[in-house]
Amino acid sequence: MYKIIGFYSHIPFAKFNSNYYTSSFIGRYLEKLSNNTNLLVIGHLENYDKVKYDFEFSSVNIKFYNIGKKRHSLIRFFFGFKTFIFHYKLLSQVDVIIVRAPTPLSFWFKLFFKNKIIKFLLVADEKEGAKNKKVSTFRDLIIKYFNLFSDFVLYYSLKNTNVLVNSKALYNKYLIYRPKLISTSNLIDSDFTKKLNFTFNKPLKLLYVGRIDLTKGVLEILESIHVLKKLGIHCNFDIVGWDDSGNNNIRVLKEKVKYLNITQSVNFCGKKSQGKELNTFYNSSDIFICASYHESFPRTIYESMANSTVVIASSVGSIPLELEHKKNVMLISPKNSQEIVSSIIYLTQNFKERKEIIKNAYELAKTKTLTHSIKGLLNYINEDL
């Protein structure tokens, strides 16, 4: 076992009243990891915001190391060497550094540290994101091609390093590097609710959880609600999440809601903390919809399954590789509101099949707990000892 494991993530942390905080989805993972080793969290310290940083660390095995303000991606990508010139001496003393990627600093981690020290943990595909990015302005075009170039650089930065991936799609993409496939799901016992009543609400309760981005297929979900309303199937749709675009995406969605005349059916609920607060939404919903244009494998799918909420998901990325249509999920084509409508109608009209999908999904989620995730990670990173 390594004496000290460093873990870098571009998700910042904050300090308030001598305590450290971060976003709950990554905080829960790091806290559990520290139960098995001494952990140095390497990252960017920001001002405390109780909504953004909703997880308080409590482990005595965690220390935090601030490598500076989280600057724009372009600055980190081209001038990241400045970060490591100042911090290399201390960081090189850890036994291993896990770099959660993609990150603009991937190349600089590879350049400054020995291959044996660095282990890349890949959780997303920038190339797919760039291919699906809508280009409306020159800035959008710059971002699109920067992400494509960044993905190219990451691909070749992985040479002669240890590569971990959290989805089968990423495994296939980086097969040349013989990656290790692990789970990064962070479900704990309190996230599970086994339903005994499989009836649906009236009106039907639909749910989306995650980053509010137009490539997440939320526009198509709104269109499906409009069609269902015409068919006499009334729905309430909760949108839970945050908007990184300065609320531009929320503005577009609200305009669409108004245009479709479904204002009374749609609720913008804001970001909710993982755990009890978020589980309340899963528990009270009938159907969770992930209609993304591209994905690796969103953690929200397993969160929904753990709460016995039936899932409709786009057949993109690792989703069709991990899940089976009408066995534990309803798969749809991306950018297709009619298939969302058809899937919802199928689920409402077929109680027996719906019940089996929910039960099978719940059992699958039980194999994707945080305990399993950390055990898999530690097994792989200790292989070269």
Coordinates of N, CA and C in Angstrom, one line a residue, residues 76-249:
R76 N -4.5 27.4 -18.2 CA -3.9 26.2 -17.6 C -3.3 25.3 -18.6
F77 N -3.9 25.2 -19.8 CA -3.3 24.4 -20.9 C -2.0 24.8 -21.4
F78 N -1.8 26.1 -21.7 CA -0.6 26.6 -22.3 C 0.4 27.1 -21.3
F79 N 0.0 27.4 -20.1 CA 1.0 28.0 -19.1 C 1.0 27.2 -17.8
G80 N 0.5 26.0 -17.9 CA 0.4 25.1 -16.7 C 1.8 24.8 -16.1
F81 N 2.8 25.0 -16.9 CA 4.2 24.7 -16.3 C 4.5 25.6 -15.2
K82 N 3.9 26.8 -15.1 CA 4.2 27.8 -14.1 C 3.7 27.2 -12.7
T83 N 2.6 26.4 -12.8 CA 2.1 25.8 -11.6 C 3.0 24.8 -11.0
F84 N 3.6 24.0 -11.9 CA 4.5 22.9 -11.4 C 5.9 23.3 -11.1
I85 N 6.3 24.4 -11.6 CA 7.6 25.0 -11.3 C 7.6 25.3 -9.8
F86 N 6.5 25.9 -9.3 CA 6.4 26.3 -7.9 C 6.1 25.1 -6.9
H87 N 5.4 24.1 -7.4 CA 4.9 23.1 -6.5 C 5.5 21.7 -6.8
Y88 N 6.4 21.6 -7.7 CA 6.9 20.3 -8.1 C 7.6 19.6 -6.9
K89 N 8.4 20.3 -6.1 CA 9.3 19.7 -5.1 C 8.4 19.0 -4.1
L90 N 7.3 19.6 -3.6 CA 6.5 19.0 -2.6 C 5.7 17.9 -3.2
L91 N 5.1 18.1 -4.4 CA 4.2 17.1 -5.0 C 5.0 15.8 -5.4
S92 N 6.3 16.0 -5.7 CA 7.1 14.8 -6.1 C 7.4 13.9 -4.9
Q93 N 7.0 14.3 -3.7 CA 7.3 13.5 -2.5 C 6.2 12.4 -2.3
V94 N 5.0 12.6 -2.9 CA 4.0 11.6 -2.7 C 4.3 10.3 -3.5
D95 N 3.7 9.2 -3.1 CA 4.1 7.9 -3.8 C 3.4 7.8 -5.1
V96 N 2.2 8.3 -5.3 CA 1.5 8.2 -6.5 C 0.5 9.4 -6.6
I97 N 0.3 9.9 -7.8 CA -0.7 11.0 -8.0 C -1.7 10.5 -9.0
I98 N -3.0 10.4 -8.6 CA -4.1 10.1 -9.5 C -4.6 11.4 -10.0
V99 N -4.6 11.5 -11.3 CA -5.1 12.7 -12.0 C -6.4 12.5 -12.7
R100 N -7.5 13.1 -12.1 CA -8.8 12.9 -12.7 C -8.9 13.8 -14.0
A101 N -9.1 13.1 -15.1 CA -9.0 13.8 -16.4 C -10.3 13.5 -17.2
P102 N -10.6 14.3 -18.2 CA -9.7 15.3 -18.8 C -9.5 16.6 -17.9
T103 N -8.4 17.1 -18.0 CA -8.0 18.4 -17.4 C -7.0 19.1 -18.3
P104 N -7.0 20.4 -18.4 CA -6.0 21.1 -19.1 C -4.6 20.9 -18.6
L105 N -4.4 20.4 -17.4 CA -3.1 20.2 -16.8 C -2.5 18.8 -17.1
S106 N -3.2 18.0 -17.8 CA -2.8 16.6 -18.0 C -1.4 16.5 -18.6
F107 N -1.1 17.3 -19.6 CA 0.2 17.3 -20.3 C 1.3 17.7 -19.3
W108 N 1.0 18.7 -18.4 CA 2.1 19.1 -17.5 C 2.3 18.2 -16.4
F109 N 1.3 17.5 -16.0 CA 1.5 16.4 -15.0 C 2.4 15.3 -15.6
K110 N 2.1 15.0 -16.8 CA 2.9 13.9 -17.5 C 4.4 14.4 -17.6
L111 N 4.6 15.7 -18.0 CA 5.9 16.2 -18.3 C 6.7 16.3 -17.0
F112 N 6.1 16.7 -15.9 CA 6.9 17.0 -14.7 C 7.2 15.8 -13.8
F113 N 6.3 14.8 -13.9 CA 6.4 13.7 -13.0 C 6.7 12.4 -13.7
K114 N 7.4 11.5 -13.0 CA 7.7 10.2 -13.6 C 6.5 9.4 -13.9
N115 N 6.6 8.6 -14.9 CA 5.4 7.9 -15.4 C 4.9 6.9 -14.3
K116 N 5.7 6.4 -13.5 CA 5.3 5.5 -12.4 C 4.4 6.2 -11.4
I117 N 4.7 7.5 -11.2 CA 4.0 8.2 -10.1 C 2.6 8.6 -10.6
I118 N 2.4 8.9 -11.9 CA 1.2 9.4 -12.4 C 0.3 8.3 -12.9
K119 N -1.0 8.3 -12.4 CA -2.0 7.4 -12.9 C -3.2 8.3 -13.3
F120 N -3.6 8.2 -14.6 CA -4.7 9.0 -15.1 C -6.0 8.3 -14.9
L121 N -7.0 9.0 -14.3 CA -8.3 8.4 -14.1 C -9.3 9.2 -15.1
L122 N -9.6 8.6 -16.2 CA -10.4 9.2 -17.2 C -11.9 9.0 -17.0
V123 N -12.7 10.1 -16.9 CA -14.1 10.1 -16.6 C -15.0 10.7 -17.6
A124 N -14.4 11.2 -18.7 CA -15.2 11.9 -19.8 C -14.4 11.9 -21.1
D125 N -15.2 12.2 -22.1 CA -14.6 12.2 -23.5 C -14.8 13.6 -24.1
E126 N -13.7 14.4 -24.1 CA -13.8 15.8 -24.6 C -14.1 15.8 -26.1
K127 N -13.6 14.8 -26.8 CA -13.9 14.8 -28.3 C -15.3 14.7 -28.6
E128 N -16.0 13.8 -27.9 CA -17.5 13.7 -28.1 C -18.2 15.0 -27.7
G129 N -17.8 15.6 -26.6 CA -18.4 16.8 -26.2 C -18.2 17.9 -27.3
A130 N -17.0 18.0 -27.9 CA -16.7 19.0 -28.9 C -17.5 18.7 -30.2
K131 N -17.6 17.5 -30.5 CA -18.4 17.1 -31.8 C -19.8 17.5 -31.6
N132 N -20.4 17.5 -30.4 CA -21.8 17.8 -30.2 C -22.1 19.2 -29.8
K133 N -21.0 20.0 -29.7 CA -21.2 21.4 -29.2 C -21.8 22.2 -30.3
K134 N -22.9 23.0 -30.0 CA -23.5 23.9 -30.9 C -22.7 25.1 -31.0
V135 N -22.4 25.5 -32.3 CA -21.5 26.7 -32.5 C -22.4 27.8 -33.0
S136 N -22.6 28.8 -32.2 CA -23.4 30.0 -32.5 C -22.5 31.3 -32.6
T137 N -21.4 31.3 -32.0 CA -20.5 32.4 -32.0 C -19.1 32.0 -32.3
F138 N -18.2 33.0 -32.5 CA -16.8 32.7 -32.8 C -16.2 32.1 -31.5
R139 N -16.6 32.6 -30.3 CA -16.1 32.0 -29.1 C -16.5 30.5 -29.0
D140 N -17.7 30.1 -29.4 CA -18.1 28.7 -29.4 C -17.2 27.9 -30.3
L141 N -16.8 28.5 -31.4 CA -15.9 27.8 -32.4 C -14.5 27.6 -31.8
I142 N -14.0 28.6 -31.1 CA -12.7 28.5 -30.5 C -12.7 27.4 -29.4
I143 N -13.8 27.4 -28.6 CA -13.9 26.4 -27.5 C -14.0 25.0 -28.2
K144 N -14.7 24.8 -29.2 CA -14.9 23.5 -29.9 C -13.6 23.0 -30.3
Y145 N -12.8 23.8 -31.0 CA -11.5 23.3 -31.6 C -10.4 23.2 -30.5
F146 N -10.5 24.0 -29.4 CA -9.6 23.9 -28.3 C -9.8 22.5 -27.6
N147 N -11.1 22.1 -27.4 CA -11.4 20.9 -26.8 C -11.0 19.7 -27.7
L148 N -11.1 19.8 -29.0 CA -10.6 18.8 -29.9 C -9.1 18.6 -29.8
F149 N -8.4 19.8 -29.7 CA -6.9 19.8 -29.6 C -6.5 19.2 -28.2
S150 N -7.2 19.6 -27.2 CA -6.9 19.2 -25.8 C -7.1 17.7 -25.7
D151 N -8.1 17.1 -26.4 CA -8.3 15.7 -26.4 C -7.2 15.0 -27.1
F152 N -6.7 15.6 -28.2 CA -5.6 15.0 -29.0 C -4.3 15.0 -28.1
V153 N -4.1 16.0 -27.4 CA -2.9 16.1 -26.5 C -3.0 15.1 -25.4
L154 N -4.2 15.0 -24.8 CA -4.4 14.0 -23.7 C -4.1 12.6 -24.2
Y155 N -4.6 12.3 -25.4 CA -4.4 10.9 -25.9 C -3.0 10.5 -25.9
Y156 N -2.1 11.5 -26.4 CA -0.7 11.1 -26.5 C 0.1 11.4 -25.1
S157 N -0.5 12.1 -24.2 CA 0.1 12.2 -22.9 C 0.0 11.0 -22.1
L158 N -0.9 10.1 -22.5 CA -1.2 8.9 -21.7 C -0.1 7.8 -22.0
K159 N 0.7 8.0 -23.0 CA 1.7 7.0 -23.4 C 2.6 6.7 -22.2
N160 N 2.8 5.4 -21.9 CA 3.7 4.9 -20.9 C 3.3 5.3 -19.5
T161 N 2.0 5.6 -19.3 CA 1.4 5.8 -18.0 C 0.4 4.8 -17.6
N162 N 0.0 4.8 -16.4 CA -1.1 3.9 -16.0 C -2.4 4.5 -16.2
V163 N -3.3 3.9 -16.9 CA -4.6 4.5 -17.3 C -5.7 3.8 -16.7
L164 N -6.6 4.5 -16.0 CA -7.8 4.0 -15.4 C -9.0 4.7 -16.1
V165 N -10.0 3.9 -16.4 CA -11.2 4.5 -17.1 C -12.5 4.1 -16.3
N166 N -13.5 4.9 -16.4 CA -14.7 4.5 -15.6 C -15.9 4.1 -16.5
S167 N -15.6 3.8 -17.8 CA -16.7 3.4 -18.6 C -16.1 2.5 -19.8
K168 N -17.0 1.7 -20.3 CA -16.6 0.8 -21.4 C -16.3 1.6 -22.7
A169 N -17.0 2.7 -22.9 CA -16.7 3.5 -24.1 C -15.3 4.1 -24.0
L170 N -14.9 4.6 -22.8 CA -13.5 5.1 -22.7 C -12.5 4.0 -22.7
Y171 N -12.9 2.8 -22.3 CA -12.0 1.6 -22.4 C -11.7 1.3 -23.8
N172 N -12.7 1.4 -24.6 CA -12.5 1.1 -26.1 C -11.7 2.2 -26.7
K173 N -11.9 3.4 -26.4 CA -11.2 4.5 -27.0 C -9.7 4.4 -26.7
Y174 N -9.3 4.1 -25.4 CA -7.9 4.1 -25.0 C -7.4 2.7 -24.9
L175 N -7.9 1.8 -25.7 CA -7.5 0.3 -25.6 C -6.0 0.1 -25.9
I176 N -5.4 1.0 -26.7 CA -4.0 0.9 -27.0 C -3.1 1.0 -25.8
Y177 N -3.6 1.6 -24.7 CA -2.9 1.8 -23.5 C -3.2 0.8 -22.4
R178 N -4.0 -0.2 -22.8 CA -4.4 -1.3 -21.9 C -4.9 -0.7 -20.6
P179 N -6.0 0.0 -20.7 CA -6.5 0.7 -19.4 C -7.2 -0.3 -18.5
K180 N -7.3 0.1 -17.3 CA -8.0 -0.7 -16.3 C -9.4 -0.1 -16.1
L181 N -10.4 -0.9 -16.2 CA -11.8 -0.4 -16.1 C -12.3 -0.5 -14.6
I182 N -12.6 0.7 -14.0 CA -13.1 0.7 -12.7 C -14.4 1.5 -12.6
S183 N -15.1 1.4 -11.5 CA -16.3 2.2 -11.3 C -16.0 3.4 -10.5
T184 N -16.6 4.5 -10.7 CA -16.5 5.7 -9.9 C -17.8 6.1 -9.2
S185 N -18.7 5.2 -9.3 CA -20.0 5.4 -8.6 C -19.8 5.6 -7.1
N186 N -20.6 6.5 -6.5 CA -20.4 6.8 -5.1 C -21.6 6.6 -4.2
L187 N -22.4 5.6 -4.6 CA -23.6 5.2 -3.8 C -23.3 4.7 -2.5
I188 N -24.0 5.1 -1.5 CA -23.9 4.5 -0.1 C -25.2 3.9 0.3
D189 N -25.3 3.2 1.4 CA -26.5 2.5 1.8 C -27.7 3.4 1.9
S190 N -27.5 4.6 2.4 CA -28.7 5.6 2.6 C -29.2 6.1 1.3
D191 N -28.5 5.8 0.1 CA -29.0 6.2 -1.2 C -30.1 5.2 -1.7
F192 N -30.2 4.1 -1.1 CA -31.1 3.0 -1.7 C -32.4 3.0 -1.0
T193 N -33.4 3.0 -1.9 CA -34.8 2.9 -1.5 C -35.5 1.8 -2.4
K194 N -35.9 0.7 -1.8 CA -36.5 -0.3 -2.5 C -38.1 -0.1 -2.5
K195 N -38.6 0.2 -3.6 CA -40.1 0.5 -3.6 C -40.9 -0.8 -3.6
L196 N -41.9 -0.8 -2.9 CA -42.9 -1.9 -2.8 C -44.1 -1.6 -3.6
N197 N -44.3 -0.3 -3.9 CA -45.5 0.1 -4.7 C -45.0 0.7 -6.0
F198 N -45.3 0.1 -7.1 CA -44.8 0.5 -8.4 C -45.8 1.3 -9.3
T199 N -46.8 1.8 -8.6 CA -47.7 2.7 -9.4 C -47.1 4.0 -9.6
F200 N -47.6 4.7 -10.7 CA -47.1 6.0 -11.0 C -48.1 7.1 -10.5
N201 N -47.5 8.3 -10.3 CA -48.3 9.4 -9.9 C -49.2 10.0 -11.0
K202 N -50.2 10.7 -10.6 CA -51.0 11.5 -11.5 C -51.1 12.9 -11.0
P203 N -50.6 13.9 -11.8 CA -49.9 13.7 -13.1 C -48.5 13.0 -12.9
L204 N -48.0 12.5 -14.0 CA -46.8 11.8 -14.0 C -45.6 12.7 -13.6
K205 N -44.7 12.2 -12.8 CA -43.6 13.0 -12.3 C -42.3 12.6 -13.0
L206 N -41.8 13.5 -13.8 CA -40.5 13.3 -14.6 C -39.4 14.1 -13.9
L207 N -38.2 13.6 -14.1 CA -37.0 14.2 -13.5 C -35.8 14.2 -14.4
Y208 N -35.1 15.4 -14.3 CA -33.7 15.4 -14.9 C -32.8 16.0 -13.8
V209 N -31.7 15.4 -13.6 CA -30.7 15.8 -12.6 C -29.3 16.0 -13.3
G210 N -28.7 17.1 -13.1 CA -27.3 17.2 -13.7 C -27.1 18.7 -14.1
R211 N -25.9 18.8 -14.8 CA -25.6 20.1 -15.4 C -26.6 20.5 -16.4
I212 N -27.0 21.7 -16.4 CA -28.1 22.2 -17.3 C -27.4 22.7 -18.6
D213 N -27.4 21.9 -19.6 CA -26.7 22.1 -20.9 C -27.6 21.6 -22.0
L214 N -27.7 22.3 -23.1 CA -28.6 22.0 -24.2 C -28.3 20.6 -24.8
T215 N -27.0 20.2 -24.6 CA -26.6 18.9 -25.2 C -27.1 17.7 -24.3
K216 N -27.7 18.1 -23.1 CA -28.3 17.0 -22.2 C -29.7 16.6 -22.7
G217 N -30.2 17.2 -23.8 CA -31.5 16.7 -24.3 C -32.7 17.2 -23.6
V218 N -32.5 18.3 -22.8 CA -33.6 18.8 -22.0 C -34.7 19.4 -22.9
L219 N -34.2 20.0 -24.0 CA -35.2 20.6 -25.0 C -36.1 19.5 -25.5
E220 N -35.5 18.4 -25.8 CA -36.3 17.3 -26.3 C -37.3 16.7 -25.3
I221 N -36.9 16.8 -24.0 CA -37.8 16.3 -22.9 C -39.0 17.3 -22.9
L222 N -38.7 18.6 -23.0 CA -39.8 19.6 -23.0 C -40.8 19.4 -24.2
E223 N -40.2 19.1 -25.3 CA -41.1 18.8 -26.5 C -41.9 17.6 -26.3
S224 N -41.4 16.6 -25.6 CA -42.2 15.4 -25.4 C -43.3 15.6 -24.4
I225 N -43.1 16.5 -23.4 CA -44.1 16.9 -22.4 C -45.3 17.6 -23.2
H226 N -44.9 18.4 -24.1 CA -45.9 19.1 -24.9 C -46.8 18.1 -25.7
V227 N -46.1 17.1 -26.3 CA -46.9 16.1 -27.1 C -47.7 15.3 -26.2
L228 N -47.2 14.9 -25.0 CA -48.0 14.1 -24.1 C -49.2 14.8 -23.6
K229 N -49.0 16.1 -23.4 CA -50.2 16.9 -23.0 C -51.3 16.9 -24.0
K230 N -50.9 16.9 -25.2 CA -51.9 16.9 -26.3 C -52.6 15.5 -26.3
L231 N -51.9 14.5 -25.9 CA -52.4 13.1 -25.9 C -53.2 12.8 -24.6
G232 N -53.3 13.8 -23.7 CA -54.1 13.7 -22.5 C -53.3 13.1 -21.3
I233 N -51.9 13.0 -21.5 CA -51.0 12.5 -20.4 C -50.3 13.7 -19.8
H234 N -50.7 14.0 -18.6 CA -50.2 15.2 -18.0 C -49.0 14.9 -17.1
C235 N -48.0 15.8 -17.2 CA -46.7 15.5 -16.5 C -46.3 16.7 -15.7
N236 N -45.6 16.5 -14.6 CA -44.8 17.5 -13.9 C -43.3 17.2 -14.1
F237 N -42.5 18.1 -14.5 CA -41.1 17.9 -14.8 C -40.2 18.7 -13.9
D238 N -39.4 18.1 -13.1 CA -38.5 18.8 -12.2 C -37.1 18.8 -12.9
I239 N -36.5 19.9 -13.0 CA -35.1 20.1 -13.5 C -34.2 20.5 -12.4
V240 N -33.4 19.5 -12.0 CA -32.5 19.7 -10.8 C -31.1 19.8 -11.3
G241 N -30.4 21.0 -11.0 CA -29.0 21.1 -11.5 C -28.6 22.5 -11.5
W242 N -27.5 22.7 -12.2 CA -26.8 24.0 -12.2 C -26.5 24.4 -13.7
D243 N -26.3 25.6 -13.9 CA -26.0 26.1 -15.3 C -24.6 26.8 -15.3
D244 N -23.6 26.2 -16.0 CA -22.3 26.8 -16.0 C -22.2 28.0 -17.0
S245 N -23.2 28.2 -17.7 CA -23.1 29.2 -18.8 C -23.6 30.6 -18.4
G246 N -23.7 30.9 -17.1 CA -24.2 32.1 -16.7 C -25.7 32.2 -16.9
N247 N -26.4 31.1 -16.7 CA -27.8 30.9 -16.9 C -28.3 31.2 -18.3
N248 N -27.5 31.2 -19.3 CA -27.9 31.3 -20.7 C -28.7 30.1 -21.1
N249 N -28.3 28.9 -20.6 CA -29.1 27.7 -21.0 C -30.4 27.6 -20.3

